[in-house]
């Protein structure tokens, strides 16, 4: 067997240092210290459901164009609460995306409903209306759409499908804070939306956090009830716990951090979009690699960057190609292979195994690069140069 070609260095010069993200700074520290100083001075503990959470919820709802937002303690729990608040009958079928974190479909089964996995649209990590339509039965009550990598789903056909069949739409926006579809932020289109604010997301509460959003006031009260052990919200005085649930509250300390982060979010989104678009522009002359930038009606707020790899045009497999890029110090990974229906918990559940040719092909054909808003122009140059040199080195 002839030796594989090698790429000792994707660039002819030393790479610029890859910066740390520095998501948290002095402002977050001051917000935490202010709250702790108040706690020490008054002798009162830091709790939940106070002024910090109210201010954060109001600001987040304003960010999405108006409505109601409730801060909770994780993105997974945000999706759980969103689905619980819909109060679907036990045994209902909920159509879910095929490529997502396990927490993106587990809440369905925990709520005594059946997750029905729809395939992605061809060539995409996002589910499409046609693929969802193929899974609708008389038991279908809701659909969950996830905007993968900050790339918005083509929502109008999905919303029309939901209207035709009387289905609730839940938007999973964990990876898409500030992404736009037809000029409006994702999360503002469906009946209800869930966001993650854990430390790796576009804005964060600290270690973990989440937000549930809706424009429907009655639904907002149910969100609050399911987030706090069924305590009544918007009901007559004297009403006691009205539903069985758990304590999913975010506390005042995390919301204080979140308020600072939310004020920074528009600039974070602007930088991510600018840097992502610069890398995409630099890759336009590549023949066999394409950065995914979303549809014509979208403005992604990139969470990570996806690249399509034309395997038939290269002398080495994708994994080796990406390993050579990563060996130069660039944060490329060979895939985003998160298909929960392959996991042990799903296979043991008795749910029917889905057929996912589009999703599996999408995972096979794409690699990704980890990404954040504090990259420099030199980092962008190095990424683009590395991709060009690697394509030239390894193409057939």
mmCIF file of C-alpha atoms in Angstrom, residues 107-252:
data_model
loop_
_atom_site.group_PDB
_atom_site.id
_atom_site.type_symbol
_atom_site.label_atom_id
_atom_site.label_comp_id
_atom_site.label_asym_id
_atom_site.label_seq_id
_atom_site.Cartn_x
_atom_site.Cartn_y
_atom_site.Cartn_z
ATOM 1 C CA UNK A 107 -38.207 15.252 27.884
ATOM 2 C CA UNK A 108 -40.811 13.859 25.477
ATOM 3 C CA UNK A 109 -40.556 10.355 26.912
ATOM 4 C CA UNK A 110 -40.354 11.652 30.502
ATOM 5 C CA UNK A 111 -43.733 13.323 29.928
ATOM 6 C CA UNK A 112 -45.324 9.975 28.943
ATOM 7 C CA UNK A 113 -45.381 10.894 25.261
ATOM 8 C CA UNK A 114 -43.749 9.167 22.305
ATOM 9 C CA UNK A 115 -40.883 10.838 20.455
ATOM 10 C CA UNK A 116 -41.180 10.289 16.717
ATOM 11 C CA UNK A 117 -37.890 11.062 14.979
ATOM 12 C CA UNK A 118 -38.193 12.800 11.608
ATOM 13 C CA UNK A 119 -35.322 12.832 9.129
ATOM 14 C CA UNK A 120 -33.460 16.020 8.260
ATOM 15 C CA UNK A 121 -34.036 17.881 5.032
ATOM 16 C CA UNK A 122 -31.602 16.628 2.339
ATOM 17 C CA UNK A 123 -28.097 17.983 2.873
ATOM 18 C CA UNK A 124 -29.035 19.670 6.163
ATOM 19 C CA UNK A 125 -28.678 19.156 9.897
ATOM 20 C CA UNK A 126 -32.149 20.697 10.313
ATOM 21 C CA UNK A 127 -35.458 18.912 9.909
ATOM 22 C CA UNK A 128 -37.773 20.019 7.111
ATOM 23 C CA UNK A 129 -41.546 20.242 6.728
ATOM 24 C CA UNK A 130 -41.698 17.404 4.208
ATOM 25 C CA UNK A 131 -39.809 15.053 6.506
ATOM 26 C CA UNK A 132 -42.074 15.979 9.425
ATOM 27 C CA UNK A 133 -45.207 15.533 7.335
ATOM 28 C CA UNK A 134 -44.206 11.934 6.628
ATOM 29 C CA UNK A 135 -44.351 11.178 10.379
ATOM 30 C CA UNK A 136 -47.744 12.689 11.220
ATOM 31 C CA UNK A 137 -50.406 10.279 12.504
ATOM 32 C CA UNK A 138 -53.747 10.797 14.272
ATOM 33 C CA UNK A 139 -51.816 10.737 17.569
ATOM 34 C CA UNK A 140 -49.424 13.561 16.663
ATOM 35 C CA UNK A 141 -49.897 16.592 18.893
ATOM 36 C CA UNK A 142 -46.699 18.662 18.636
ATOM 37 C CA UNK A 143 -43.436 19.118 16.783
ATOM 38 C CA UNK A 144 -40.027 20.208 18.058
ATOM 39 C CA UNK A 145 -37.726 22.067 15.672
ATOM 40 C CA UNK A 146 -34.074 22.627 16.537
ATOM 41 C CA UNK A 147 -32.003 25.322 14.837
ATOM 42 C CA UNK A 148 -28.699 23.438 14.634
ATOM 43 C CA UNK A 149 -25.417 25.365 14.851
ATOM 44 C CA UNK A 150 -27.309 28.660 14.774
ATOM 45 C CA UNK A 151 -28.652 27.904 11.274
ATOM 46 C CA UNK A 152 -32.411 28.582 11.291
ATOM 47 C CA UNK A 153 -34.895 25.977 10.126
ATOM 48 C CA UNK A 154 -37.005 27.023 7.118
ATOM 49 C CA UNK A 155 -39.919 27.795 9.408
ATOM 50 C CA UNK A 156 -42.773 28.966 7.197
ATOM 51 C CA UNK A 157 -43.487 25.513 5.679
ATOM 52 C CA UNK A 158 -43.201 23.988 9.163
ATOM 53 C CA UNK A 159 -45.656 26.490 10.623
ATOM 54 C CA UNK A 160 -48.083 25.915 7.747
ATOM 55 C CA UNK A 161 -47.872 22.154 8.313
ATOM 56 C CA UNK A 162 -48.636 22.705 12.003
ATOM 57 C CA UNK A 163 -51.629 24.904 11.156
ATOM 58 C CA UNK A 164 -53.024 22.281 8.785
ATOM 59 C CA UNK A 165 -52.865 19.546 11.412
ATOM 60 C CA UNK A 166 -53.536 21.571 14.561
ATOM 61 C CA UNK A 167 -50.100 20.886 16.042
ATOM 62 C CA UNK A 168 -48.176 22.854 18.648
ATOM 63 C CA UNK A 169 -44.714 24.085 17.603
ATOM 64 C CA UNK A 170 -41.823 24.084 20.073
ATOM 65 C CA UNK A 171 -38.626 25.820 18.972
ATOM 66 C CA UNK A 172 -35.393 24.481 20.445
ATOM 67 C CA UNK A 173 -33.084 27.496 20.239
ATOM 68 C CA UNK A 174 -30.266 26.193 22.432
ATOM 69 C CA UNK A 175 -27.737 26.785 19.640
ATOM 70 C CA UNK A 176 -29.349 29.786 17.965
ATOM 71 C CA UNK A 177 -29.548 32.819 20.253
ATOM 72 C CA UNK A 178 -30.178 35.778 17.961
ATOM 73 C CA UNK A 179 -30.366 33.892 14.673
ATOM 74 C CA UNK A 180 -32.877 35.522 12.323
ATOM 75 C CA UNK A 181 -35.499 34.066 10.019
ATOM 76 C CA UNK A 182 -37.070 36.585 7.676
ATOM 77 C CA UNK A 183 -35.741 39.367 9.868
ATOM 78 C CA UNK A 184 -37.197 38.068 13.157
ATOM 79 C CA UNK A 185 -35.371 36.130 15.902
ATOM 80 C CA UNK A 186 -35.890 32.392 16.083
ATOM 81 C CA UNK A 187 -37.870 31.423 19.158
ATOM 82 C CA UNK A 188 -40.530 34.019 18.346
ATOM 83 C CA UNK A 189 -42.367 31.942 15.713
ATOM 84 C CA UNK A 190 -43.684 28.831 17.460
ATOM 85 C CA UNK A 191 -46.116 28.445 20.348
ATOM 86 C CA UNK A 192 -43.256 28.169 22.813
ATOM 87 C CA UNK A 193 -39.453 28.132 22.754
ATOM 88 C CA UNK A 194 -36.616 26.765 24.870
ATOM 89 C CA UNK A 195 -33.107 28.226 25.164
ATOM 90 C CA UNK A 196 -29.979 26.951 26.894
ATOM 91 C CA UNK A 197 -27.744 29.377 28.774
ATOM 92 C CA UNK A 198 -25.074 26.927 29.924
ATOM 93 C CA UNK A 199 -21.444 28.073 29.889
ATOM 94 C CA UNK A 200 -20.753 27.096 26.270
ATOM 95 C CA UNK A 201 -23.734 28.847 24.702
ATOM 96 C CA UNK A 202 -23.904 32.263 23.077
ATOM 97 C CA UNK A 203 -24.786 33.900 26.387
ATOM 98 C CA UNK A 204 -24.746 32.182 29.749
ATOM 99 C CA UNK A 205 -25.914 32.272 33.371
ATOM 100 C CA UNK A 206 -22.674 30.708 34.606
ATOM 101 C CA UNK A 207 -22.416 26.917 34.645
ATOM 102 C CA UNK A 208 -26.000 26.041 33.684
ATOM 103 C CA UNK A 209 -29.233 27.777 32.837
ATOM 104 C CA UNK A 210 -32.127 28.037 30.430
ATOM 105 C CA UNK A 211 -35.063 30.162 29.351
ATOM 106 C CA UNK A 212 -38.630 29.329 28.292
ATOM 107 C CA UNK A 213 -40.386 31.890 26.088
ATOM 108 C CA UNK A 214 -43.905 32.384 24.731
ATOM 109 C CA UNK A 215 -46.141 35.191 23.499
ATOM 110 C CA UNK A 216 -49.241 33.532 24.997
ATOM 111 C CA UNK A 217 -50.077 34.865 28.479
ATOM 112 C CA UNK A 218 -52.060 31.791 29.552
ATOM 113 C CA UNK A 219 -49.213 29.565 28.427
ATOM 114 C CA UNK A 220 -46.771 31.785 30.309
ATOM 115 C CA UNK A 221 -48.654 31.088 33.556
ATOM 116 C CA UNK A 222 -48.468 27.332 32.917
ATOM 117 C CA UNK A 223 -44.730 27.647 32.236
ATOM 118 C CA UNK A 224 -44.292 29.296 35.629
ATOM 119 C CA UNK A 225 -46.350 26.586 37.352
ATOM 120 C CA UNK A 226 -44.394 23.722 35.806
ATOM 121 C CA UNK A 227 -41.103 25.481 36.585
ATOM 122 C CA UNK A 228 -41.883 25.740 40.299
ATOM 123 C CA UNK A 229 -43.520 22.536 41.575
ATOM 124 C CA UNK A 230 -46.989 23.481 40.422
ATOM 125 C CA UNK A 231 -47.266 26.637 42.489
ATOM 126 C CA UNK A 232 -50.187 28.652 41.079
ATOM 127 C CA UNK A 233 -49.561 31.511 38.667
ATOM 128 C CA UNK A 234 -52.326 33.901 37.667
ATOM 129 C CA UNK A 235 -54.955 31.973 39.631
ATOM 130 C CA UNK A 236 -57.380 33.087 42.368
ATOM 131 C CA UNK A 237 -55.927 33.782 45.821
ATOM 132 C CA UNK A 238 -55.755 30.724 48.029
ATOM 133 C CA UNK A 239 -55.086 28.302 45.173
ATOM 134 C CA UNK A 240 -52.488 25.689 46.112
ATOM 135 C CA UNK A 241 -50.179 23.622 43.892
ATOM 136 C CA UNK A 242 -52.106 22.859 40.717
ATOM 137 C CA UNK A 243 -49.864 20.393 38.827
ATOM 138 C CA UNK A 244 -47.224 17.840 39.762
ATOM 139 C CA UNK A 245 -43.771 19.059 38.794
ATOM 140 C CA UNK A 246 -40.283 19.662 40.171
ATOM 141 C CA UNK A 247 -38.208 22.696 41.137
ATOM 142 C CA UNK A 248 -36.595 24.004 37.954
ATOM 143 C CA UNK A 249 -36.080 27.597 39.113
ATOM 144 C CA UNK A 250 -33.088 29.706 38.201
ATOM 145 C CA UNK A 251 -31.815 31.635 41.211
ATOM 146 C CA UNK A 252 -31.121 35.339 41.623
#
